[in-house]
Short mmCIF file of C-alpha atoms in Angstrom, two decimals:
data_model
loop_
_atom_site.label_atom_id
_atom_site.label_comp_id
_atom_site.label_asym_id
_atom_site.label_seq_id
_atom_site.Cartn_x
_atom_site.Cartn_y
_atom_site.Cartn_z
CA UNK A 1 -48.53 -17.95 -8.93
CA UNK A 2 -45.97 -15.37 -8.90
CA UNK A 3 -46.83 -11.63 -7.67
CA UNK A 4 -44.98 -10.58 -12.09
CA UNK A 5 -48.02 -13.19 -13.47
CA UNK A 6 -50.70 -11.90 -10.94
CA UNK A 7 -50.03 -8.42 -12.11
CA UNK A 8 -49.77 -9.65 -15.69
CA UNK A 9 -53.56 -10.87 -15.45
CA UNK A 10 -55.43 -8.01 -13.79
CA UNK A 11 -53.54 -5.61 -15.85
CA UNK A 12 -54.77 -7.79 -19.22
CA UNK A 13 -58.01 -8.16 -17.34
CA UNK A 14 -58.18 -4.13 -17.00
CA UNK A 15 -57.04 -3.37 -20.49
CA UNK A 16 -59.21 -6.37 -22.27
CA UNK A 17 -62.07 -7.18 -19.75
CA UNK A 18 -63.97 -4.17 -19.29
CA UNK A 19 -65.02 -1.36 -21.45
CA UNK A 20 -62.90 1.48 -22.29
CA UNK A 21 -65.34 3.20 -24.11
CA UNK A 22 -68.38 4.09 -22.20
CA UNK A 23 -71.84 4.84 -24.29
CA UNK A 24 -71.65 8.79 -24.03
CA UNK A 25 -70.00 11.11 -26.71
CA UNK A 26 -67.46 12.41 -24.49
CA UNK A 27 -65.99 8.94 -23.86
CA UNK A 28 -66.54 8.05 -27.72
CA UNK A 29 -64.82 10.92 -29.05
CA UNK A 30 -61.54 10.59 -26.81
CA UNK A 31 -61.07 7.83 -29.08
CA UNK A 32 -58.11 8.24 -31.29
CA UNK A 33 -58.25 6.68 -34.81
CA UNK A 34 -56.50 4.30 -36.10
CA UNK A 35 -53.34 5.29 -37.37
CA UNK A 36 -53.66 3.50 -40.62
CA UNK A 37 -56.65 6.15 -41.73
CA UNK A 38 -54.11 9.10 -41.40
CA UNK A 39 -51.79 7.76 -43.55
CA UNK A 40 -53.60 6.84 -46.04
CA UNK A 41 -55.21 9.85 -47.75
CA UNK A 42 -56.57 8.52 -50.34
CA UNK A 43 -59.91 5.60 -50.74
CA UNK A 44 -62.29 4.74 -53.39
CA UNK A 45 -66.00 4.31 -52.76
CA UNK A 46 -68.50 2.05 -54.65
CA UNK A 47 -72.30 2.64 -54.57
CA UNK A 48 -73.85 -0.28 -56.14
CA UNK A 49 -77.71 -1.49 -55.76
CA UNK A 50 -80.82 -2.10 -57.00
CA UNK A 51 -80.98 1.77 -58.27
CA UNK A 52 -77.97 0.41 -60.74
CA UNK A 53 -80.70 -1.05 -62.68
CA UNK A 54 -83.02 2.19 -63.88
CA UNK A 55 -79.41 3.90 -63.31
CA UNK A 56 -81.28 7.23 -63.63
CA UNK A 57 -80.83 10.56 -61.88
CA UNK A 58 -79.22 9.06 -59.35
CA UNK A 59 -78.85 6.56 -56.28
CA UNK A 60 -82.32 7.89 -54.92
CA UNK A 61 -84.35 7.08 -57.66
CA UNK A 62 -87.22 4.99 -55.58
CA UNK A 63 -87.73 8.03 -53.10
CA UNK A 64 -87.60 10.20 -56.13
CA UNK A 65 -89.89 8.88 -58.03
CA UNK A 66 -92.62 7.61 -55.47
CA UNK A 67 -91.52 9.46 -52.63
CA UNK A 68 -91.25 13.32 -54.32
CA UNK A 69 -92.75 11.84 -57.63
CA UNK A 70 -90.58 14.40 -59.55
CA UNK A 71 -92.00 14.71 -62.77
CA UNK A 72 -88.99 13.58 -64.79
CA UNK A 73 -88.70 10.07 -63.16
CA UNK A 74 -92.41 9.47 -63.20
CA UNK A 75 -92.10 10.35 -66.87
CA UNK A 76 -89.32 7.85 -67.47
CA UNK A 77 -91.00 4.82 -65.17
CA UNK A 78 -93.93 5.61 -68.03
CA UNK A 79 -92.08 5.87 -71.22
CA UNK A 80 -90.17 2.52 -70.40
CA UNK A 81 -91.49 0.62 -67.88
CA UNK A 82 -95.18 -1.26 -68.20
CA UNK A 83 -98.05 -0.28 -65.91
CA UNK A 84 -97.84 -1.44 -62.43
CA UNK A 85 -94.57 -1.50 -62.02
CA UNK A 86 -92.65 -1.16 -58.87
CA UNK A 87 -89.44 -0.61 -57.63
CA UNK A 88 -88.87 -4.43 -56.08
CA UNK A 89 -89.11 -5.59 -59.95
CA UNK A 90 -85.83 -4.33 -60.59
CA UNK A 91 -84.57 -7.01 -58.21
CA UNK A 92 -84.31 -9.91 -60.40
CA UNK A 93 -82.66 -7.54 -63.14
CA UNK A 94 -79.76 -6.37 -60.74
CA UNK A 95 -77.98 -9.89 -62.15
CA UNK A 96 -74.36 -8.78 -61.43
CA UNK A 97 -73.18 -11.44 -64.48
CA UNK A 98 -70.46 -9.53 -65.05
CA UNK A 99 -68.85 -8.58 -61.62
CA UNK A 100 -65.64 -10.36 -61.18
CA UNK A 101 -64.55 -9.38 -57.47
CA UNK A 102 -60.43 -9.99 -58.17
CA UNK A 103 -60.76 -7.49 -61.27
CA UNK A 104 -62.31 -5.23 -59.20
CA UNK A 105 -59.77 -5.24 -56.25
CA UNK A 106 -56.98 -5.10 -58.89
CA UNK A 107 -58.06 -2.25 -60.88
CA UNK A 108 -59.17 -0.03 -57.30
CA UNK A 109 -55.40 -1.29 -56.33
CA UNK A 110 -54.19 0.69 -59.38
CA UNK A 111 -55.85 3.57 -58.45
CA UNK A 112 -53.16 3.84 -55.77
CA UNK A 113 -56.23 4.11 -53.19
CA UNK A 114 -55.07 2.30 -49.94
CA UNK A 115 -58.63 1.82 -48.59
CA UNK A 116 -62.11 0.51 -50.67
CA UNK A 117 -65.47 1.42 -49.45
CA UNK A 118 -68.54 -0.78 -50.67
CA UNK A 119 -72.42 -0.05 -50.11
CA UNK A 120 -73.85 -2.84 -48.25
CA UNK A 121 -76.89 -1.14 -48.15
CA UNK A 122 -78.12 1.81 -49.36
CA UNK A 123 -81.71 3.48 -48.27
CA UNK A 124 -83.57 1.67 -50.61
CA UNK A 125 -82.82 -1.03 -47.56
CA UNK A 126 -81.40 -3.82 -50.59
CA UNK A 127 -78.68 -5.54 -48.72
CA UNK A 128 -76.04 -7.01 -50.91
CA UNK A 129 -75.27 -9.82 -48.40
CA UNK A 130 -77.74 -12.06 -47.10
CA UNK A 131 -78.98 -9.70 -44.59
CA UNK A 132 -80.82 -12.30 -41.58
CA UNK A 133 -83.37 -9.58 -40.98
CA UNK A 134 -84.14 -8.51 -44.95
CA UNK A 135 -85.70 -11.75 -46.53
CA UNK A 136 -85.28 -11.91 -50.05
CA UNK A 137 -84.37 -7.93 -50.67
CA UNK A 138 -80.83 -9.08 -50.55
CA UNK A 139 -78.32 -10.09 -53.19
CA UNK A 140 -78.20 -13.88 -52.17
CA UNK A 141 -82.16 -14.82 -52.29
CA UNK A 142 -82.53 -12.35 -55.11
CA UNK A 143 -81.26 -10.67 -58.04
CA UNK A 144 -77.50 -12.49 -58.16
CA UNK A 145 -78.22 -14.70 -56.00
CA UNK A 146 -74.42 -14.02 -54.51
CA UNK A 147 -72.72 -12.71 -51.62
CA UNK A 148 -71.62 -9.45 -53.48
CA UNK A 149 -69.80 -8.62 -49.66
CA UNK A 150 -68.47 -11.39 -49.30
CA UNK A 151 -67.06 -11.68 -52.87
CA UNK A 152 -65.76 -8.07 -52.97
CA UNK A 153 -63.74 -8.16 -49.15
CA UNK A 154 -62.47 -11.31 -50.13
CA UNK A 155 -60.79 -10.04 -52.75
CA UNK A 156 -59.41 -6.71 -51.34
CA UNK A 157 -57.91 -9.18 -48.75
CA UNK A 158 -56.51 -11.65 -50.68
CA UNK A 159 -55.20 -9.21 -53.87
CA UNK A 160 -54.73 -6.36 -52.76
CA UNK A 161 -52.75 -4.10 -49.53
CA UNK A 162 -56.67 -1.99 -49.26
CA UNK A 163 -58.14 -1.77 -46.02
CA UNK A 164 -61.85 -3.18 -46.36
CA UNK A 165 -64.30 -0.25 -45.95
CA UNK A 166 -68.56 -1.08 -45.61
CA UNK A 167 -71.17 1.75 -46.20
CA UNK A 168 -74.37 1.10 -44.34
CA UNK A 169 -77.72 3.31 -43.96
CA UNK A 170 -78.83 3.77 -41.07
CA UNK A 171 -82.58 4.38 -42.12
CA UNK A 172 -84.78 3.09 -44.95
CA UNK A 173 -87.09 5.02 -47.06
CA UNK A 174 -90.04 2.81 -47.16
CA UNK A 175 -89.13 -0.12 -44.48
CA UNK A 176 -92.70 -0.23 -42.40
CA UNK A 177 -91.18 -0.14 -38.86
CA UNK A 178 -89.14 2.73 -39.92
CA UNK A 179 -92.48 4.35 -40.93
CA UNK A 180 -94.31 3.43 -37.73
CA UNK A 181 -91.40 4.72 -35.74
CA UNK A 182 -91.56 8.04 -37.33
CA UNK A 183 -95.38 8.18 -36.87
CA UNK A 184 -94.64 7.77 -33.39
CA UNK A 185 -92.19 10.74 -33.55
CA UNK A 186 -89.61 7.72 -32.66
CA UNK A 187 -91.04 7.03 -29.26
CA UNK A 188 -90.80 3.28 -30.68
CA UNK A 189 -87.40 1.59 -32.06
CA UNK A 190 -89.40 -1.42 -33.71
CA UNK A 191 -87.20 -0.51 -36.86
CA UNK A 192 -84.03 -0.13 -34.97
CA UNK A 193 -84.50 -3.40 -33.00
CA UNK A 194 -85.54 -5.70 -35.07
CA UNK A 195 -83.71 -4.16 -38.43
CA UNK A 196 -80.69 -1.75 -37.63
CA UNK A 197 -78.82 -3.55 -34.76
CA UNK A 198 -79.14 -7.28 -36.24
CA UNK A 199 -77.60 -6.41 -39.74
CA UNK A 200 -74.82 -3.32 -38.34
CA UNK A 201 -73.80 -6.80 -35.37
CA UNK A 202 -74.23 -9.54 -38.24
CA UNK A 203 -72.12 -6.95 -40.97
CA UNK A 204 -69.12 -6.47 -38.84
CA UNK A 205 -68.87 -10.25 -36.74
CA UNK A 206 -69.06 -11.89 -40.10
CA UNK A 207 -67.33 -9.56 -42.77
CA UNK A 208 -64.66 -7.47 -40.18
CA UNK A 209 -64.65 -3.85 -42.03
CA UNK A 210 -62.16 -1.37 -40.86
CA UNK A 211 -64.15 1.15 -41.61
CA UNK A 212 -67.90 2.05 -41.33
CA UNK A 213 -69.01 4.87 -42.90
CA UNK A 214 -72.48 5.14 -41.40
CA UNK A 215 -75.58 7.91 -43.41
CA UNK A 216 -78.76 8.42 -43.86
CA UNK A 217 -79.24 9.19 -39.50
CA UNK A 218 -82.81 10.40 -39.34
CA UNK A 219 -83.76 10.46 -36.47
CA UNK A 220 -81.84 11.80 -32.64
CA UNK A 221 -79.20 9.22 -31.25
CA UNK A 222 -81.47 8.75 -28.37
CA UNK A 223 -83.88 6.54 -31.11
CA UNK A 224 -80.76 4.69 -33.10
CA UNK A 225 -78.84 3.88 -30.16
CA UNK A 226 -75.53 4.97 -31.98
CA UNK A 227 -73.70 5.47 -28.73
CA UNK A 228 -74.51 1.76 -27.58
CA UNK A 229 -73.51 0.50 -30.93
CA UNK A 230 -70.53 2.19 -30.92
CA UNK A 231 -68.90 1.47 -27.27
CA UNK A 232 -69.59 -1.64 -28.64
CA UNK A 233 -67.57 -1.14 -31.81
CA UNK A 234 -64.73 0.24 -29.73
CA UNK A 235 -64.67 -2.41 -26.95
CA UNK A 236 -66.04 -5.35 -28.04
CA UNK A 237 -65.86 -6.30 -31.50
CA UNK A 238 -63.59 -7.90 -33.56
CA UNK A 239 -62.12 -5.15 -35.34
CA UNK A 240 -62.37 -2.89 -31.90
CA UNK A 241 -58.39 -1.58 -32.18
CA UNK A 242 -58.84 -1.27 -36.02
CA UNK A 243 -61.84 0.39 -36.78
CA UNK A 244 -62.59 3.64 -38.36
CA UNK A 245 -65.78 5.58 -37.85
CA UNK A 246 -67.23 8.60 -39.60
CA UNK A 247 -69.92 11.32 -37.85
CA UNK A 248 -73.21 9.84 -39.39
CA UNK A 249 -74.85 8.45 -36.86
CA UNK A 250 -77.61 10.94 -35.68
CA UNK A 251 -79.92 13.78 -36.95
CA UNK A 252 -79.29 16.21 -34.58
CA UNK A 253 -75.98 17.12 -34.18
CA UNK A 254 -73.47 14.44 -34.82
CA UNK A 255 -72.43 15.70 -38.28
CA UNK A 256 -68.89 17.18 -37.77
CA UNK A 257 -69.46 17.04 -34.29
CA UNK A 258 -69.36 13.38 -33.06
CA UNK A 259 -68.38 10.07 -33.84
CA UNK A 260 -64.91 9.12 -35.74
CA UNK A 261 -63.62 10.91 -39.28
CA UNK A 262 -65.50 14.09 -39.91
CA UNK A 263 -67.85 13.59 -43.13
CA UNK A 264 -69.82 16.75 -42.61
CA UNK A 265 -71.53 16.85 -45.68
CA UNK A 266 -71.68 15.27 -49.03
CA UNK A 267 -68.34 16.56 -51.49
CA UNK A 268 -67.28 18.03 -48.58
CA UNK A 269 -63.49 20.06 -48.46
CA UNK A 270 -63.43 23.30 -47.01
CA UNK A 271 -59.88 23.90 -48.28
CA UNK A 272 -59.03 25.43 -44.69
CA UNK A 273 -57.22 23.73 -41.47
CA UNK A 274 -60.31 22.08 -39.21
CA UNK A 275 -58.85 22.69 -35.33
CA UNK A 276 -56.72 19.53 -36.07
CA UNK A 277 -59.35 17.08 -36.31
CA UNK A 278 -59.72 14.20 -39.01
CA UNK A 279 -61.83 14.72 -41.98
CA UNK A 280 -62.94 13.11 -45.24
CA UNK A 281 -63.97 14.55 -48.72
CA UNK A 282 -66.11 12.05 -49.91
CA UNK A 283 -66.63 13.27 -53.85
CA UNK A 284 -68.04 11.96 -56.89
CA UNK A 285 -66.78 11.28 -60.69
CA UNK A 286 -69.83 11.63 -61.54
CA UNK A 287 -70.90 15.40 -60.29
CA UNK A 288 -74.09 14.78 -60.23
CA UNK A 289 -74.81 11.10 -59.09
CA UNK A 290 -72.98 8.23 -56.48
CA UNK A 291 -74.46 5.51 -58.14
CA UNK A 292 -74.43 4.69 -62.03
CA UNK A 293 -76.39 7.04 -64.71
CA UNK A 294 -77.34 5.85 -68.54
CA UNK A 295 -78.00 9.24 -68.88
CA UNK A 296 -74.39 10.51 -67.96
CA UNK A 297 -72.75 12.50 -70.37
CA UNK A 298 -69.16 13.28 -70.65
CA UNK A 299 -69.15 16.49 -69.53
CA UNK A 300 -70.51 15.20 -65.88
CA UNK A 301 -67.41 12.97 -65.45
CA UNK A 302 -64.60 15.25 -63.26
CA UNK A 303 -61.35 15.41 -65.40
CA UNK A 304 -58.09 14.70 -63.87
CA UNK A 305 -56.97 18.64 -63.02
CA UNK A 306 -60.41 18.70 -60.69
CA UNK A 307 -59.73 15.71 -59.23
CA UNK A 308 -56.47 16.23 -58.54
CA UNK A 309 -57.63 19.77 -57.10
CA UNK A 310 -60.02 17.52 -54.73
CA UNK A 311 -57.07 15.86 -53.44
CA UNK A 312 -53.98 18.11 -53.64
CA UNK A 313 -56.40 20.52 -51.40
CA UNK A 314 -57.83 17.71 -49.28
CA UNK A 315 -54.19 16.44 -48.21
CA UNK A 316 -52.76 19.92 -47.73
CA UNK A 317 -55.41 20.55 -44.90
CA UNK A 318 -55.72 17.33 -43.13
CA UNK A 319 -58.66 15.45 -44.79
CA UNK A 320 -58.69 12.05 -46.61
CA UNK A 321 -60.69 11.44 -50.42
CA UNK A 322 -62.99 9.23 -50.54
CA UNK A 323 -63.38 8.77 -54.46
CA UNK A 324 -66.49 6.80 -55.89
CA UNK A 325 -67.59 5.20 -58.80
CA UNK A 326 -70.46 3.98 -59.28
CA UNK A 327 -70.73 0.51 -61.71
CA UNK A 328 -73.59 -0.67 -63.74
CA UNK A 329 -76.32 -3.22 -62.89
CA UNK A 330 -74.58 -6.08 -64.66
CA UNK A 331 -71.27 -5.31 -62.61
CA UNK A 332 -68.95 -3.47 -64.70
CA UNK A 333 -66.68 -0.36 -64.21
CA UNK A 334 -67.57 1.84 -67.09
CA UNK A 335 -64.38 2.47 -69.17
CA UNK A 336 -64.24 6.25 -68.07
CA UNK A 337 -64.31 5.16 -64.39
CA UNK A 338 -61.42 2.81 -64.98
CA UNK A 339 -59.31 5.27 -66.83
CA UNK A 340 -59.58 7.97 -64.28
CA UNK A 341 -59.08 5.14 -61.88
CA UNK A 342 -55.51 4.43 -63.76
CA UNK A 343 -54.73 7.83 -64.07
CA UNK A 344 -54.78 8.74 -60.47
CA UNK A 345 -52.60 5.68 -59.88
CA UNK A 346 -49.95 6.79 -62.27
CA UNK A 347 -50.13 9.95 -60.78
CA UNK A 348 -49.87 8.77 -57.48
CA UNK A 349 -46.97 6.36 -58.37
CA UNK A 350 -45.11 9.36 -59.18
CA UNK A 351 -46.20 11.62 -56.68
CA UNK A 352 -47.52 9.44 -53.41
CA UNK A 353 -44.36 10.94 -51.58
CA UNK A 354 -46.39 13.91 -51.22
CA UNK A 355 -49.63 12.24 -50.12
CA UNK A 356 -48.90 9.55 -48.19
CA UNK A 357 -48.47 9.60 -44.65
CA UNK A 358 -48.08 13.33 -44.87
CA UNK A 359 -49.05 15.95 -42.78
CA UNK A 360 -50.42 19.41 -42.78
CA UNK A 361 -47.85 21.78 -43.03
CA UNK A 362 -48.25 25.66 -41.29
CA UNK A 363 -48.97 27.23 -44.36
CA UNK A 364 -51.82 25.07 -46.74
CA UNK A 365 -51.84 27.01 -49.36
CA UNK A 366 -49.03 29.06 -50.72
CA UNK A 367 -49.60 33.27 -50.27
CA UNK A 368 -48.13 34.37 -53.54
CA UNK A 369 -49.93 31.63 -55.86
CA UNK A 370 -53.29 30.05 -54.89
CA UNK A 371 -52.32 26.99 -57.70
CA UNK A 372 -49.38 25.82 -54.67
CA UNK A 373 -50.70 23.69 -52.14
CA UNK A 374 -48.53 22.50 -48.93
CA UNK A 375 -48.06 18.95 -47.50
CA UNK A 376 -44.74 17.97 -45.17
CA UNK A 377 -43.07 14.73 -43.56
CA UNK A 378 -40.75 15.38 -40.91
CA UNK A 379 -37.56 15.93 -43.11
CA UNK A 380 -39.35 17.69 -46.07
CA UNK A 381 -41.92 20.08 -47.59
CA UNK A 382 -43.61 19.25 -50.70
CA UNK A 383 -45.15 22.34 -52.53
CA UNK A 384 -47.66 20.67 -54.87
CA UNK A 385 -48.29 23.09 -58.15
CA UNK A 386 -51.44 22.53 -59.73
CA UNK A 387 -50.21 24.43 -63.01
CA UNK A 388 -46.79 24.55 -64.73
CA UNK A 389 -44.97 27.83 -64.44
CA UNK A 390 -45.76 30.27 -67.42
CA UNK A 391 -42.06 31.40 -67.18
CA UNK A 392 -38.18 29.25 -66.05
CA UNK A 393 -38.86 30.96 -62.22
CA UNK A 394 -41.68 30.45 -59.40
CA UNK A 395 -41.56 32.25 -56.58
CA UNK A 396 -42.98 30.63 -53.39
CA UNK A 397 -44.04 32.83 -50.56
CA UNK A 398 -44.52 30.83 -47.79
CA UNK A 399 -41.34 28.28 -47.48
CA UNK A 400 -38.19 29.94 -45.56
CA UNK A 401 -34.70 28.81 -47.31
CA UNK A 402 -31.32 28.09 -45.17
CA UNK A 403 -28.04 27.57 -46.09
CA UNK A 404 -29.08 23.62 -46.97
CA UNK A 405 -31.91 24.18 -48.86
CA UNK A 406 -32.56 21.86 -51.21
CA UNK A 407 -35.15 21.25 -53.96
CA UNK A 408 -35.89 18.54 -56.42
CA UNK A 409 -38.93 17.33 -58.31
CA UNK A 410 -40.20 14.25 -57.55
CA UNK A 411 -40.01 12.04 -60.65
CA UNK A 412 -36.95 13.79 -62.13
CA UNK A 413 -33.69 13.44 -61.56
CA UNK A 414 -31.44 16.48 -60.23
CA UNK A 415 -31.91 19.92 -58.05
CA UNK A 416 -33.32 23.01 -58.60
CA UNK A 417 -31.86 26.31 -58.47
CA UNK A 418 -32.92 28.57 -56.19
CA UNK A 419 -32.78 32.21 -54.69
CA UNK A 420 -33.97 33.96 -51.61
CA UNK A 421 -37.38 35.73 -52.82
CA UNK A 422 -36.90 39.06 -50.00
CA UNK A 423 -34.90 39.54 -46.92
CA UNK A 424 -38.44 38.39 -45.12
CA UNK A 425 -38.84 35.11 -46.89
CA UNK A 426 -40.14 32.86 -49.47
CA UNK A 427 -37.84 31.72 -52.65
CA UNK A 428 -37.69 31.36 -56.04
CA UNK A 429 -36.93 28.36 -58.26
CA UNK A 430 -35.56 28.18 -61.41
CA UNK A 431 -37.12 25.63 -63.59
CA UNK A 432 -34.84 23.85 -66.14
CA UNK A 433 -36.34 23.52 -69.77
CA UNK A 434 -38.08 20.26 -69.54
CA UNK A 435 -39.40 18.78 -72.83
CA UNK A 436 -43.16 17.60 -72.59
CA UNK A 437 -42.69 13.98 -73.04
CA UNK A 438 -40.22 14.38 -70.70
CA UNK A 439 -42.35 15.57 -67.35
CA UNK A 440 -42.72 13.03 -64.90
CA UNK A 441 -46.63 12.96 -65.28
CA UNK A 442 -49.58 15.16 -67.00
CA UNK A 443 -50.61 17.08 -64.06
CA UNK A 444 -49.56 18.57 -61.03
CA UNK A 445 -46.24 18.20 -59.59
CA UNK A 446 -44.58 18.23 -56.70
CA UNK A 447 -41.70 20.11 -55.52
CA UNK A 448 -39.81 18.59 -52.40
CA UNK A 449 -38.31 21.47 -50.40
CA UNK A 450 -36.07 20.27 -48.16
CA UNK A 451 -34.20 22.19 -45.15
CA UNK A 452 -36.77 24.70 -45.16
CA UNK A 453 -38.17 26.53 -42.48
#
């Protein structure tokens, strides 16, 4: 054997045959993310579950009616349910006859998303694969009878560009070991053991997500054993050099603190710079629900200048969105889903310049007029305005001009003029007269500002 080959073989044996990772949150948050998260901004979520069959209030409709037993969802188990009822006889109802996986993956493709999240189980504990530890709650002995996982990621894969993205609770309301481990102020991990670990193992080995968004973490590390899992994850598994965590995975200080993408809290954007670390706005259509209302009116459904706002803001200071619908029972994408779906992919096929692969620039938002918002590639600024100019000339504060200045508007053909704002800095931009129907989309645009300092 030559000395090239020995060296060849203890080097792959170093790099491949022992763990990089080790199980503490110093080693597990040296881990840089995969690059492919970064550049892509911009995902759509899907809760979807037995709670798509009442589809009221919301996603937590079991805890909230037998857990809390607010008043209003009592009320409405009485007024339309029969007496005796319980939450596992909406089972059989969640019949999915009208999911169709490849119009799914080609609609969330239109979106201009470049990563799809699906709930493979939410804390009602329903798994919608054939969970081996969750006899007949799951999607294949029940309900559809179908691999809704399966179905979905094959699709993605096969239709679309989308990275594959799995949501998976952690804990379960009402699962009995869960119970008697909190009884036992989790002293015990019969719930972890014999629940958790088999499914989290059996999700990623058989369906290969490249992302895991992780909630519902009640309970300290110590008891869900997220460090183990996750050296694991990093090391071990088959999607070890491609997988994207978020910061869900205990009680007591992991939120925006440890593990992968910072998810912090629910709708979260705190339209500031975070110390240069990786963060996610996962928001809502719907402003009041994740999963699928009846009761929804039209005024709960975000319009396209808010969302846009979500992202624009998101972009400019480092964070991805994480958008989510939520479809019915019966598996359909409500019609006002889809269209806000298609309008964010028109505006993004117009305007994914700025959003893509970009990032934060050293001003986020502009100092003279809070409706600018900053994103930059290495060649250009884009100033993103949120609302037209009242008048031909904007004046930005932040961006300094040189003698090549340039600046264009993405979607429409030829330059801007342009001025020196004050001897200090900034500039403003004449706007040509540009007919309505002639505007390269609805709302927001994006100026590209180029040889700027």
């Amino acid at each position: 054997m030559t000395r090239w080959l020995s060296m060849s073989i203890i080097f792959a044996s170093i790099c491949c045959g022992y763990a990089q990772y080790k199980p503490t949150w110093e080693s597990l948050d040296s881990r840089p993310l995969p690059s492919w998260y970064d550049e892509a901004k911009f995902g759509i979520f899907i809760h979807w579950g037995v709670y798509s069959v009442p589809s009221f209030g919301s996603e937590w409709f079991w805890y909230r009616w037998k857990g809390q037993q607010r008043p209003e969802y009592v009320e409405f188990m009485k007024k339309n349910y029969p007496p005796n009822f319980e939450y596992a006889d909406f089972a059989p109802m969640f019949q999915a006859e009208f999911f169709d996986a490849e119009f799914w993956a080609e609609l969330l493709s239109k979106s201009g998303a470049r990563y799809a999240v699906l709930t493979s189980k939410h804390h009602e504990g329903w798994t919608n694969w054939r969970s081996n530890v969750s006899w007949n709650w799951n999607s294949v002995d029940n309900g559809p009878h179908r691999d809704l996982v399966e179905e979905f990621s094959g699709a993605i894969r096969k239709n679309t560009n989308m990275t594959l993205g799995l949501y998976h609770s952690l804990y379960e309301w009402f699962h009995p070991f869960y119970l008697k481990d909190v009884a036992n102020n989790f002293s015990t991990q019969d719930y972890v053991k014999n629940v958790l670990k088999p499914e989290l193992y059996h999700l990623i080995n058989t369906y290969k997500p490249e992302y895991l968004y992780a909630d519902g973490p009640h309970g300290p590390d110590t008891y869900w054993g997220s460090q183990e899992f996750l050296a694991w994850l990093y090391n071990e598994s088959p999607v070890k050099d491609t997988i994207v965590t978020n910061d869900r995975w205990c009680d007591n200080g992991c939120k925006c603190h440890h593990g992968g993408t910072f998810t912090c809290t629910d709708r979260y954007n705190p339209g500031k710079l975070l110390n240069c670390h990786k963060w996610e706005n996962a928001m809502t259509v719907d402003k009041y629900s994740w999963g699928f209302r009846r009761n929804m009116i039209f005024e709960d459904v975000l319009d396209m200048k808010e969302l846009l706002y979500q992202l624009v803001s998101t972009v400019s200071c480092g964070g991805n969105m994480l958008m989510n619908v939520g479809p019915t029972a019966d598996g359909r994408i409500v019609p006002i889903f889809q269209q806000r779906l298609l309008q964010m992919g028109e505006w993004l096929s117009v305007n994914g310049e700025a959003i893509y692969s970009t990032k934060p620039w050293r001003a986020q938002n502009d100092t003279t007029n809070q409706h600018v918002w900053y994103t930059s590639k290495l060649d250009a600024v884009y100033a993103i305005l949120l609302e037209w100019p009242l008048t031909d000339e904007l004046t930005l504060g932040a961006p300094i001009s040189t003698s090549g200045t340039q600046v264009t508007l993405l979607g429409y053909e030829g330059e801007f003029n342009w001025k020196p704002a004050t001897d200090k800095g900034g500039i403003t931009v004449t706007f040509p007269g540009i007919p309505v129907n002639k505007l390269p989309c609805l709302w927001a645009w994006a100026l590209k500002l180029e040889n700027v300092k």
